[in-house]
Amino acid sequence: MKFSDLILQTAAKVLVFIIMTFSIYILFAGHHNPGGGFIGGLITASALMLLYVAFDVETIQEIIPVDFKVIGAIGVLMALLTGIGAIVADVPFLTQVYRYVDLPLLGKTGLGSALVFDLGVYLAVIGTTMTIIRSISEDM
Amino acid sequence: MTNLAVLPIVTPLLFGVLLFFVRYRIRLQMGLATAGTLATLIFSALLAHTVSKDGIQVLHVGGWEAPYGIPLVADMLAAILVTISSVVTLACLLYAFHALDDERKRNYAFPLMMILLCGVNGSFLTGDIFNLFVFFEVMLLASYVLLSLGGGRIQLRETIKYIVINIIASSLFVIAIAYLYSITGTLNMAHIAQRIAELGQDGLTTTVSLLFLTVFGLKSALFLFFWLPGSYSAPPAPIAALFAALLTKVGIYSIIRTFTLIFPHQPQITHEIMMWLAGLTMLLGALGVIAYWRIKQILAYNVIVSVGFILFGVGVASEAALSGAVYYLIHDMIAKALIFILGGAIISIAGTDKLREISGLIHFRPILGWLFFLSALALAGVPPLSGFVGKVMILQGGVQAKAFVLVALGLLSSLLVLYSVMKVFINSFWGETLLSEGEEKSTGKGALLPSLILAALVVGFGLGAEEILAYVRQAVEPLVDPSIYIEAVLS
Amino acid sequence: METLMTITAGVLFTVGTYLILSKTLLRIIMGMSLFTHGVHIMLMAINGLKRGAAPLLGEEAESYTDPVPQALILTSIVISFSLTAFSLVLAYRTYKEHGTDDVEQLRGQEND
């Protein structure tokens, strides 16, 4: 068992970065192309799952000491706040703003408030998925 | 205020999410939950006021015009129901502050109640049939967790049954929506209604409408109520009160909405079936009501009887009957919450829900006793309380439609309901007291404030029937003449 | 192709119903999951498959596939994902509490 663990652990260390990068790409691509917060969140959650499988729950808990329920709630709150922003501005709920902004390094970039919503969905999905998996795995 | 129609949905959700962050600070949770529900109530009342002044309020979410985007449509019916739901949730929350144990309070009972309110309000306000499904699921997911929260043996088992039933119903719901979409090519309810009115309601559409009737029948306990007594008697009293007041009512609302707006063209098939199902529901519910000697079971079967009664009014579909159905629906939301809260108080004082083991509570809980008496009378529709007006109008509509058998069933079931609640009252409050002073399991004081609020509403809705009826009439207008609703959404 | 998809949906409904009627909790949950997938496939097939280019910005085409059913399916998948996850946790807790995952043995009176 030790041996296979080593292979899995070494592979996981590399793979997690690739999967994470890909998930963030998917998250940002979601504005015009297939992708978005939900699928990005699921991919990130699968990267975290890989860590749980390769190492064990306690180790990962020490490295990433966050309560995933709170992450999920933050996500929902973020998504909700984009809607509430529209209420404050007195335009129909969830109306999105889209502007081209000059960012340092990136140059002219299109930024939409939908991205914040998607980021909220992303966090909410990570939060719920990890909570579910953790709640099953905790008392095994 | 462009966004008034969305506020009753967003406010409880926002507060529900905020409550997640203060999990262990129960006092803060209670404060925030009360504030959130009060804010929802204020926004809903404001919405109802605006609707009564300026007519139907439509909000095209995200600025996408109908029929492409999702509209939120606040007509009078939706506005009234949203307001009443907020009141009822507030009452249940106030009771829950006392009646729930600390473990449940820490495990997100309050945020879930807020999210349930969000789902319920969303279902009432949405003007898009798929969005209705989504809000249904929001409401149901919150209810699954509330039902299983605490995780006793019975609770877990009943939750499993409840989930299986509801997942199947939801799948059928999606199938029905898929058929409807392939027939009409749109999801906007007003637009669907317009297209079906143009195309004519043919056999296929009628079949789809019956599929909708099955789905909403499962959710609202119209004839397919076998899951209800178990799952409504499993959770603690405040949560059961919330379920009894709101969950089945959303199903009833959906039946009212779809069968007055989208499928009103073949009443000799759809409405006839609905009426007979309603009759059977009343009959079987009434049998359940008299058969049991446990408070929880008796109250759960009472929910079923009133579902049958309201949908009888919807099935008759004349203006009088619909007004009666809407009035009775409003009454029933308040009265069911009231009687479940009082029933919960009796059970918590006596420590059991077996009627034969409770006696003489009136000696040391007189206010509770008379409140229960009042709500029992209201439930049976005794004048001048709120149940009376709705009942008379439904029966009037039934007589006009010459549905005498069903009218008789309605009267019979009212009588049996009266018998059953009086049975509870006499057994638990009269007689020699079995408990000596100080021996009771809990004080039941927490139930007083919420039940006084609700009882005041029950009396007020009975005595102020004239004022309420003005609102109800406005709510029924778009039901009798769907073109009002369609024009408001599509113009 | 639509016919094939409809038949697939029918098979999924059948298998799903069979599993829901069985006695083990895990099978019931799998049955519900398959049933929901049948619904999704039916939703896809009922409105016609691929009638044009993908409905994305930047695709220059004569006609586009209707994106609404796909959006509906995606929403429904998200919901059924959370439901399945919740029912799995619930089934696990029930198994721990009752010591059995056989629904027959979950029966019994309320008073215990």
XYZ file of C-alpha atoms in Angstrom:
743
model
C 0.000 0.000 0.000
C 2.823 2.402 0.827
C 4.196 2.161 -2.687
C 1.000 3.025 -4.497
C 0.486 5.894 -2.077
C 3.816 7.365 -3.131
C 2.907 7.321 -6.805
C -0.506 8.792 -6.100
C 0.896 11.467 -3.812
C 3.610 12.546 -6.242
C 1.169 12.589 -9.131
C -1.406 14.449 -7.083
C 1.049 17.205 -6.185
C 1.548 17.964 -9.866
C -1.972 17.250 -11.052
C -3.672 19.470 -8.496
C -1.958 22.521 -9.963
C -2.937 21.584 -13.498
C -6.533 20.921 -12.503
C -6.721 24.142 -10.493
C -5.363 26.195 -13.389
C -7.791 24.567 -15.762
C -10.702 25.207 -13.416
C -9.837 28.885 -13.216
C -9.543 29.039 -16.997
C -12.993 27.443 -17.266
C -14.373 29.935 -14.753
C -13.172 32.927 -16.770
C -14.040 31.436 -20.146
C -17.658 31.135 -19.019
C -18.589 34.606 -20.116
C -18.698 33.892 -23.839
C -17.830 30.236 -24.192
C -18.829 26.969 -22.535
C -17.718 27.036 -18.920
C -18.602 29.092 -15.906
C -18.792 29.065 -12.160
C -20.588 25.783 -11.644
C -18.328 23.620 -13.744
C -15.218 25.492 -12.581
C -16.221 24.943 -8.980
C -16.766 21.247 -9.584
C -13.317 20.918 -11.165
C -11.694 22.704 -8.229
C -13.600 20.473 -5.848
C -12.326 17.440 -7.739
C -8.750 18.734 -7.318
C -9.326 19.032 -3.583
C -10.869 15.559 -3.603
C -7.734 14.223 -5.233
C -5.738 15.675 -2.349
C -8.070 14.017 0.150
C -7.682 10.672 -1.583
C -3.899 10.928 -1.962
C -3.192 12.167 1.553
C -5.698 11.974 4.369
C -8.384 14.211 5.736
C -6.410 15.399 8.776
C -3.345 16.429 6.762
C -5.354 18.411 4.260
C -7.386 19.934 7.054
C -4.126 21.310 8.509
C -2.952 22.682 5.174
C -6.296 24.209 4.173
C -7.848 25.192 7.514
C -11.131 26.578 6.201
C -14.732 25.765 6.957
C -16.177 24.945 3.574
C -19.676 25.793 4.758
C -18.506 29.387 5.217
C -16.915 29.344 1.750
C -20.258 28.271 0.309
C -22.099 30.979 2.213
C -19.591 33.608 1.049
C -20.203 32.434 -2.507
C -23.972 32.758 -2.234
C -23.556 36.153 -0.602
C -21.309 37.364 -3.443
C -23.771 36.213 -6.081
C -26.596 37.824 -4.157
C -24.720 41.106 -3.748
C -24.447 41.562 -7.521
C -28.252 41.423 -7.587
C -28.531 43.760 -4.627
C -26.180 46.168 -6.390
C -28.744 46.361 -9.159
C -31.477 47.027 -6.595
C -29.438 49.877 -5.112
C -28.872 51.334 -8.587
C -32.639 51.017 -9.224
C -32.317 48.941 -12.384
C -34.039 45.531 -12.705
C -32.656 42.880 -10.354
C -29.519 41.095 -11.645
C -28.948 43.556 -14.496
C -25.314 43.243 -15.414
C -22.786 45.909 -16.275
C -20.151 45.298 -18.931
C -17.225 47.659 -19.487
C -13.823 47.698 -21.077
C -11.203 48.699 -18.561
C -7.474 49.294 -18.928
C -5.823 47.009 -16.417
C -2.071 47.023 -15.659
C -0.280 44.134 -17.422
C -3.449 42.831 -19.117
C -4.250 45.945 -21.142
C -7.778 46.487 -22.375
C -9.980 43.906 -20.689
C -13.710 43.359 -20.756
C -15.069 43.191 -17.239
C -18.646 42.269 -16.444
C -20.464 42.208 -13.147
C -21.612 38.755 -14.242
C -18.093 37.611 -13.386
C -18.655 38.439 -9.722
C -21.859 36.431 -9.855
C -20.008 33.534 -11.438
C -17.250 33.789 -8.855
C -19.970 33.529 -6.214
C -21.367 30.417 -7.887
C -17.825 29.021 -8.085
C -17.271 29.440 -4.349
C -20.753 28.162 -3.515
C -20.190 24.994 -5.539
C -16.787 24.345 -3.940
C -18.302 24.988 -0.533
C -21.288 22.665 -0.907
C -19.429 19.871 -2.700
C -16.631 19.794 -0.154
C -19.103 19.992 2.746
C -20.979 16.988 1.424
C -17.823 14.969 0.892
C -16.391 15.938 4.245
C -19.578 15.139 6.117
C -19.620 11.631 4.684
C -15.893 11.019 5.137
C -15.641 12.387 8.678
C -17.251 9.523 10.541
C -16.072 6.666 8.380
C -38.921 51.290 -6.779
C -38.322 49.164 -9.863
C -37.363 46.160 -7.822
C -40.198 45.981 -5.324
C -41.392 42.642 -6.687
C -38.065 40.933 -6.022
C -37.569 42.209 -2.478
C -39.768 39.572 -0.774
C -37.504 36.954 -2.384
C -34.118 38.564 -1.888
C -34.570 39.764 1.698
C -35.105 36.360 3.350
C -32.335 34.868 1.205
C -29.894 37.617 2.189
C -30.658 37.260 5.887
C -30.650 33.481 5.590
C -27.128 33.590 4.154
C -25.970 36.131 6.754
C -27.170 33.803 9.503
C -24.728 31.168 8.249
C -21.841 33.333 9.437
C -23.051 33.607 13.021
C -23.697 29.928 13.576
C -22.796 29.778 17.270
C -24.218 33.136 18.319
C -27.788 32.081 18.772
C -29.063 35.367 20.217
C -27.662 37.260 17.248
C -29.225 34.674 14.937
C -32.624 35.205 16.538
C -32.303 38.972 16.210
C -31.232 38.815 12.572
C -33.920 36.263 11.673
C -36.633 38.422 13.246
C -35.302 41.522 11.515
C -35.129 39.721 8.171
C -38.643 38.342 8.375
C -40.006 41.690 9.528
C -38.267 43.386 6.597
C -39.754 40.782 4.240
C -43.163 41.400 5.760
C -42.836 45.161 5.290
C -41.711 44.812 1.672
C -44.528 42.340 0.961
C -47.137 44.622 2.491
C -45.706 47.488 0.471
C -45.939 45.330 -2.632
C -49.571 44.469 -1.888
C -50.303 48.142 -1.343
C -48.640 49.109 -4.648
C -50.530 46.380 -6.505
C -53.850 47.503 -5.054
C -53.080 51.049 -6.177
C -51.341 50.618 -9.536
C -52.362 47.140 -10.695
C -50.118 44.193 -11.515
C -46.398 44.840 -10.970
C -44.049 43.143 -13.427
C -40.280 43.032 -13.073
C -38.206 41.760 -15.983
C -35.222 40.275 -14.176
C -31.873 41.362 -15.563
C -33.601 43.773 -17.910
C -34.521 40.965 -20.333
C -37.933 41.731 -21.724
C -40.683 39.105 -21.800
C -40.985 36.578 -23.360
C -37.193 36.097 -23.435
C -36.285 36.786 -19.848
C -37.809 35.672 -16.577
C -40.501 38.016 -15.301
C -41.554 38.339 -11.697
C -45.261 39.036 -11.707
C -46.910 40.398 -8.608
C -50.638 40.347 -9.063
C -52.903 40.737 -6.061
C -53.075 36.989 -5.391
C -49.295 36.649 -5.276
C -48.907 39.816 -3.214
C -51.447 38.686 -0.608
C -49.953 35.211 -0.362
C -46.424 36.590 -0.016
C -47.563 38.881 2.799
C -49.359 36.101 4.644
C -46.369 33.752 4.217
C -44.121 36.353 5.812
C -46.485 36.758 8.771
C -46.757 33.016 9.230
C -42.979 32.536 9.020
C -42.509 35.301 11.578
C -44.915 33.547 13.946
C -43.230 30.172 13.439
C -39.809 31.755 14.004
C -40.987 33.365 17.245
C -42.254 29.990 18.399
C -39.065 28.280 17.224
C -36.965 30.610 19.395
C -38.509 28.885 22.412
C -39.422 25.471 21.168
C -36.336 24.344 19.264
C -33.425 22.827 21.118
C -29.965 24.383 20.988
C -28.567 21.691 18.737
C -31.090 22.476 16.001
C -30.572 26.198 16.484
C -26.847 25.748 15.975
C -27.375 23.517 12.970
C -28.877 26.185 10.778
C -32.580 25.806 11.589
C -33.198 29.569 11.330
C -31.308 30.184 8.075
C -33.152 27.230 6.553
C -36.504 28.658 7.612
C -35.540 31.930 5.930
C -34.499 30.117 2.742
C -37.773 28.190 2.814
C -39.572 31.530 2.907
C -37.452 32.678 -0.040
C -38.510 29.625 -2.046
C -42.171 30.031 -1.120
C -42.230 33.740 -1.980
C -40.361 33.053 -5.203
C -42.909 30.424 -6.240
C -45.738 32.858 -5.642
C -44.117 35.705 -7.546
C -42.505 34.105 -10.569
C -44.109 34.367 -13.977
C -41.990 31.687 -15.620
C -42.936 28.040 -15.394
C -39.397 26.701 -15.191
C -38.496 29.319 -12.624
C -41.487 28.046 -10.662
C -39.836 24.628 -10.683
C -36.563 26.132 -9.469
C -38.218 27.997 -6.594
C -40.136 24.824 -5.739
C -36.804 23.069 -5.435
C -35.348 25.858 -3.271
C -38.313 25.479 -0.969
C -38.182 21.680 -1.004
C -34.443 21.469 -0.374
C -34.837 23.698 2.663
C -37.750 21.549 3.795
C -35.764 18.295 3.378
C -33.046 19.607 5.644
C -35.507 21.041 8.171
C -37.356 17.730 8.216
C -34.242 15.652 8.808
C -32.579 18.147 11.158
C -31.853 16.626 14.525
C -31.848 13.186 12.957
C -34.127 11.110 15.158
C -34.998 7.663 13.809
C -38.508 8.611 12.748
C -37.399 11.903 11.254
C -34.766 10.242 9.055
C -37.191 7.615 7.835
C -39.925 10.106 7.032
C -37.424 12.363 5.258
C -36.443 9.513 2.971
C -40.042 8.866 1.998
C -40.638 12.581 1.539
C -37.550 12.987 -0.643
C -38.351 10.015 -2.875
C -41.901 11.266 -3.438
C -40.730 14.771 -4.165
C -37.881 13.818 -6.474
C -40.275 11.755 -8.569
C -42.803 14.581 -8.558
C -40.095 17.039 -9.581
C -38.980 14.769 -12.423
C -42.564 14.612 -13.648
C -42.697 18.387 -13.313
C -39.697 18.747 -15.645
C -41.257 16.281 -18.096
C -44.483 18.288 -18.088
C -42.530 21.493 -18.669
C -40.634 19.829 -21.520
C -43.893 18.804 -23.219
C -45.347 22.233 -22.712
C -42.234 23.844 -24.137
C -42.293 21.626 -27.196
C -45.970 22.476 -27.758
C -45.759 26.227 -27.220
C -42.065 27.070 -27.623
C -41.973 29.344 -24.605
C -41.656 29.172 -20.830
C -43.209 32.485 -19.885
C -46.566 31.582 -18.338
C -48.400 34.541 -19.855
C -46.913 33.755 -23.257
C -47.804 30.058 -22.931
C -51.347 31.036 -22.013
C -51.579 33.309 -25.028
C -50.271 30.641 -27.413
C -52.571 27.939 -26.041
C -55.530 30.279 -26.296
C -54.616 30.878 -29.939
C -53.925 27.241 -30.825
C -56.834 25.865 -28.842
C -56.401 23.365 -26.040
C -56.276 20.061 -27.915
C -55.995 16.536 -26.540
C -52.234 16.665 -26.178
C -52.308 19.910 -24.230
C -55.058 18.597 -21.986
C -52.982 15.500 -21.279
C -50.054 17.712 -20.345
C -52.367 19.694 -18.103
C -53.331 16.466 -16.332
C -49.637 15.728 -15.850
C -49.344 19.134 -14.190
C -52.357 18.271 -12.054
C -50.607 15.070 -10.936
C -47.395 16.911 -10.137
C -49.052 19.682 -8.179
C -51.389 17.129 -6.652
C -48.371 15.327 -5.214
C -46.945 18.570 -3.890
C -50.178 19.960 -2.518
C -51.574 16.644 -1.210
C -54.534 16.651 -3.590
C -55.613 13.002 -3.370
C -51.954 11.861 -3.544
C -51.513 12.713 0.120
C -50.209 9.410 1.492
C -46.812 10.950 2.347
C -48.227 13.873 4.281
C -49.332 12.545 7.700
C -45.979 10.894 8.287
C -43.732 13.723 7.269
C -45.783 16.469 8.915
C -45.876 14.694 12.245
C -42.142 13.891 12.353
C -40.410 17.285 12.773
C -40.608 19.508 15.870
C -43.719 21.672 16.208
C -42.471 25.041 14.856
C -41.144 23.385 11.712
C -44.303 21.305 11.296
C -46.326 24.503 11.659
C -44.269 26.159 8.936
C -44.727 23.134 6.652
C -48.451 22.883 7.278
C -48.948 26.576 6.656
C -46.810 26.992 3.557
C -45.719 23.883 1.648
C -49.013 22.459 0.433
C -50.256 25.997 -0.177
C -47.589 26.559 -2.804
C -48.884 23.486 -4.631
C -52.434 24.829 -4.388
C -51.289 28.216 -5.661
C -49.606 26.519 -8.631
C -52.812 24.639 -9.453
C -54.795 27.876 -9.240
C -52.282 29.689 -11.444
C -51.863 27.041 -14.140
C -55.527 26.063 -14.363
C -56.877 29.592 -14.502
C -54.175 31.066 -16.716
C -52.841 28.323 -18.977
C -55.402 25.500 -19.107
C -58.853 26.995 -18.549
C -60.250 25.890 -21.905
C -61.352 22.310 -21.187
C -63.032 22.564 -17.781
C -65.316 19.612 -18.494
C -62.222 17.381 -18.358
C -59.567 19.004 -16.182
C -61.724 20.861 -13.699
C -64.154 17.969 -13.404
C -61.312 15.608 -12.515
C -59.922 18.170 -10.097
C -63.295 18.502 -8.369
C -63.734 14.782 -7.870
C -60.166 14.416 -6.638
C -60.877 17.267 -4.234
C -64.017 15.490 -3.058
C -62.110 12.258 -2.434
C -59.393 14.230 -0.641
C -61.974 15.795 1.659
C -63.625 12.459 2.353
C -60.433 10.496 3.005
C -58.900 13.362 4.966
C -62.031 13.578 7.117
C -61.865 9.839 7.772
C -58.265 10.271 8.906
C -59.247 13.191 11.086
C -61.758 11.188 13.085
C -59.766 7.964 13.134
C -56.747 9.033 15.152
C -56.226 9.738 18.820
C -52.903 11.502 18.467
C -52.691 15.262 18.145
C -50.029 15.265 15.434
C -51.952 12.849 13.224
C -55.258 14.671 13.665
C -53.696 17.999 12.722
C -51.863 16.509 9.729
C -55.109 15.063 8.351
C -56.734 18.447 8.884
C -54.238 19.872 6.399
C -55.465 17.345 3.830
C -59.147 18.167 4.345
C -58.595 21.858 3.730
C -56.532 21.150 0.602
C -59.507 19.241 -0.757
C -61.869 22.026 0.176
C -59.851 24.803 -1.477
C -59.359 22.812 -4.665
C -63.066 22.070 -4.818
C -63.495 25.844 -5.078
C -60.799 26.038 -7.747
C -62.456 23.228 -9.690
C -65.826 24.993 -9.750
C -63.949 28.003 -11.144
C -66.796 30.492 -11.016
C -66.009 33.917 -9.657
C -67.708 33.235 -6.320
C -65.962 29.899 -5.897
C -62.542 31.292 -6.809
C -62.966 34.217 -4.406
C -63.934 31.707 -1.753
C -60.932 29.517 -2.586
C -58.532 32.457 -2.351
C -60.112 33.674 0.883
C -60.033 30.199 2.370
C -56.439 29.730 1.222
C -55.417 32.871 3.105
C -57.404 31.799 6.149
C -55.983 28.319 6.046
C -52.362 29.488 6.000
C -52.925 31.453 9.200
C -55.220 28.984 10.934
C -53.028 25.959 10.193
C -49.942 27.690 11.552
C -51.954 28.710 14.620
C -53.343 25.284 15.385
C -50.005 23.543 14.780
C -48.269 25.971 17.129
C -50.943 25.436 19.794
C -50.865 21.684 19.245
C -47.105 21.807 19.649
C -47.531 23.767 22.880
C -49.965 21.159 24.237
C -47.569 18.359 23.351
C -44.624 20.140 24.914
C -46.565 20.796 28.149
C -47.999 17.329 28.454
C -44.912 15.561 27.130
C -46.994 13.300 24.893
C -49.290 13.667 21.923
C -51.587 10.792 22.860
C -54.947 12.387 23.550
C -55.986 9.801 26.112
C -52.998 10.669 28.276
C -53.615 14.424 28.323
C -56.274 16.022 30.479
C -57.293 19.179 32.261
C -54.673 21.532 30.901
C -57.093 24.459 31.177
C -56.534 24.595 34.930
C -53.124 26.082 34.554
C -53.020 27.208 30.907
C -56.340 29.031 30.418
C -55.143 31.432 27.700
C -53.704 28.585 25.684
C -56.949 26.657 26.088
C -59.178 29.436 24.856
C -56.811 30.221 21.997
C -57.055 26.597 20.950
C -60.848 26.764 21.194
C -60.831 29.865 19.002
C -58.583 28.336 16.376
C -60.640 25.132 16.400
C -63.759 27.143 15.636
C -61.918 29.078 12.941
C -60.709 25.856 11.365
C -64.234 24.500 11.148
C -65.478 27.775 9.649
C -67.716 29.038 12.433
C -68.717 32.692 12.017
C -67.511 35.358 12.632
C -64.007 33.907 12.253
C -61.976 33.934 9.069
C -62.846 30.447 7.845
C -66.522 31.246 7.510
C -66.473 33.694 4.603
C -64.329 31.522 2.362
C -66.335 28.430 3.160
C -69.676 30.080 2.387
C -68.413 31.432 -0.915
C -66.985 28.103 -2.036
C -70.203 26.302 -1.123
C -72.240 29.009 -2.837
C -70.165 28.511 -5.978
C -70.641 24.756 -5.668
C -74.418 25.066 -5.382
C -74.535 27.386 -8.381
C -72.540 24.845 -10.361
C -74.985 22.127 -9.212
C -72.217 20.034 -7.673
C -74.462 18.967 -4.810
C -72.612 15.781 -3.906
C -69.389 17.698 -3.463
C -71.107 20.453 -1.493
C -72.491 17.780 0.814
C -69.012 16.276 1.128
C -67.629 19.717 1.958
C -70.204 20.252 4.689
C -69.691 16.762 6.061
C -65.937 17.198 6.175
C -66.339 20.562 7.958
C -68.443 18.844 10.545
C -65.893 16.091 11.033
C -63.105 18.663 11.262
C -65.066 20.429 13.978
C -65.555 17.106 15.771
C -61.859 16.274 15.561
C -60.534 19.589 16.862
C -63.182 19.620 19.596
C -62.038 16.114 20.488
C -58.543 17.491 20.944
C -59.852 20.470 22.895
C -62.127 18.509 25.219
C -59.651 15.753 25.875
C -56.632 17.887 26.507
C -58.158 20.885 28.261
C -61.239 19.600 30.089
C -61.474 17.084 32.838
C -59.374 16.293 35.841
C -55.825 17.451 35.479
C -53.284 14.667 35.340
C -50.358 16.974 35.932
C -49.882 18.770 39.202
C -48.474 22.305 39.255
C -44.808 22.275 38.291
C -44.975 18.785 36.881
C -45.545 19.917 33.300
C -42.734 19.234 30.868
C -42.448 22.821 29.668
C -44.256 26.077 30.204
C -45.552 26.509 26.694
C -45.105 30.255 27.162
C -43.181 30.580 23.915
C -46.315 29.714 21.998
C -48.313 32.590 23.427
C -46.929 35.547 21.479
C -46.981 33.915 18.017
C -50.401 32.391 18.572
C -51.798 35.699 19.810
C -50.554 37.362 16.613
C -52.123 34.667 14.463
C -55.345 34.552 16.494
C -55.700 38.305 16.106
C -55.393 37.812 12.349
C -57.976 35.014 12.372
C -60.458 37.230 14.201
C -59.529 40.266 12.128
C -59.962 38.436 8.828
C -63.374 37.285 9.976
C -64.659 40.601 11.290
C -62.999 42.726 8.624
C -64.199 40.478 5.823
C -65.578 43.433 3.904
C -62.150 45.109 3.590
C -60.347 41.864 2.873
C -62.891 40.930 0.220
C -61.981 44.050 -1.757
C -58.431 42.710 -2.020
C -59.613 39.187 -2.741
C -61.846 40.458 -5.547
C -58.871 42.196 -7.085
C -56.879 38.969 -6.732
C -59.602 36.967 -8.477
C -59.961 39.358 -11.451
C -56.929 38.005 -13.365
C -57.999 34.456 -12.478
C -61.427 34.876 -14.058
C -60.102 36.890 -16.983
C -56.534 35.722 -17.768
C -56.089 38.425 -20.410
C -55.488 40.964 -17.615
C -52.484 38.961 -16.450
C -51.235 38.289 -19.986
C -51.423 41.927 -21.015
C -49.658 43.078 -17.866
C -46.733 40.742 -18.525
C -46.370 40.996 -22.285
C -47.059 44.667 -22.888
C -31.439 10.192 -33.768
C -34.366 11.626 -31.826
C -36.001 8.199 -31.848
C -32.878 6.631 -30.396
C -32.706 9.286 -27.700
C -36.374 8.806 -26.828
C -35.858 5.056 -26.532
C -32.817 5.693 -24.314
C -34.929 7.919 -22.123
C -37.572 5.209 -21.943
C -34.984 2.601 -20.937
C -33.672 4.947 -18.246
C -37.209 5.500 -16.932
C -37.795 1.751 -16.801
C -34.545 0.986 -15.033
C -35.029 3.925 -12.715
C -38.547 2.869 -11.774
C -37.390 -0.710 -11.187
C -34.615 0.476 -8.890
C -36.871 2.879 -6.990
C -39.227 -0.024 -6.280
C -36.408 -2.143 -4.828
C -35.691 -2.340 -1.134
C -32.164 -1.061 -0.645
C -31.742 2.647 -0.005
C -28.695 2.942 -2.229
C -30.555 1.354 -5.130
C -33.477 3.703 -4.605
C -31.164 6.696 -4.804
C -29.510 5.324 -7.938
C -32.962 4.757 -9.376
C -33.960 8.346 -8.713
C -30.749 9.519 -10.288
C -31.309 7.428 -13.426
C -34.917 8.597 -13.600
C -33.785 12.213 -13.547
C -31.229 11.513 -16.263
C -33.982 9.982 -18.346
C -35.897 13.220 -17.931
C -32.891 15.211 -19.103
C -32.388 13.087 -22.186
C -36.063 13.299 -22.989
C -35.972 17.069 -22.584
C -33.072 17.125 -25.032
C -34.756 14.877 -27.590
C -38.248 16.330 -27.393
C -37.194 19.675 -28.812
C -35.106 18.248 -31.638
C -31.372 17.616 -31.695
C -28.846 19.870 -33.350
C -30.741 22.132 -35.707
C -27.816 24.444 -36.459
C -24.663 25.876 -34.974
C -23.970 26.061 -31.264
C -25.696 29.117 -29.823
C -22.481 30.953 -28.935
C -21.263 34.442 -29.693
C -18.897 34.457 -32.648
C -20.397 31.449 -34.427
C -21.417 32.784 -37.823
C -24.193 30.510 -38.995
C -27.536 30.485 -40.737
C -29.423 28.989 -37.833
C -28.683 28.146 -34.241
C -29.802 25.336 -31.995
C -32.377 26.392 -29.434
C -30.354 26.938 -26.249
C -33.330 26.942 -23.876
C -33.660 23.139 -23.396
C -29.932 22.959 -22.698
C -30.206 25.701 -20.115
C -33.126 23.860 -18.536
C -31.170 20.614 -18.473
C -28.172 22.316 -16.905
C -30.341 23.821 -14.170
C -32.049 20.520 -13.604
C -28.694 18.709 -13.438
C -27.465 21.134 -10.788
C -30.596 20.557 -8.740
C -30.488 16.787 -9.100
C -26.780 16.843 -8.213
C -27.494 18.525 -4.908
C -30.508 16.302 -4.268
C -28.552 13.126 -4.937
C -25.732 14.308 -2.696
C -28.169 15.147 0.071
C -30.041 11.866 -0.202
C -26.755 9.929 -0.120
C -25.768 11.617 3.135
C -29.274 11.056 4.458
C -29.235 7.378 3.482
C -25.882 6.978 5.191
C -27.149 8.579 8.399
C -30.293 6.466 8.278
C -28.160 3.387 7.875
C -26.082 4.383 10.903
C -29.163 5.186 12.966
C -31.333 2.213 12.069
C -28.534 -0.254 11.408
C -30.118 -1.329 8.138
C -30.560 0.008 4.639
C -33.559 -2.179 3.902
C -36.657 -0.018 3.651
C -38.861 -2.926 4.716
C -37.177 -2.906 8.109
C -37.575 0.839 8.476
C -41.291 0.346 9.016
C -42.859 0.402 12.424
C -44.797 2.592 14.779
C -43.891 6.146 15.671
C -43.677 5.504 19.384
C -40.109 4.578 20.106
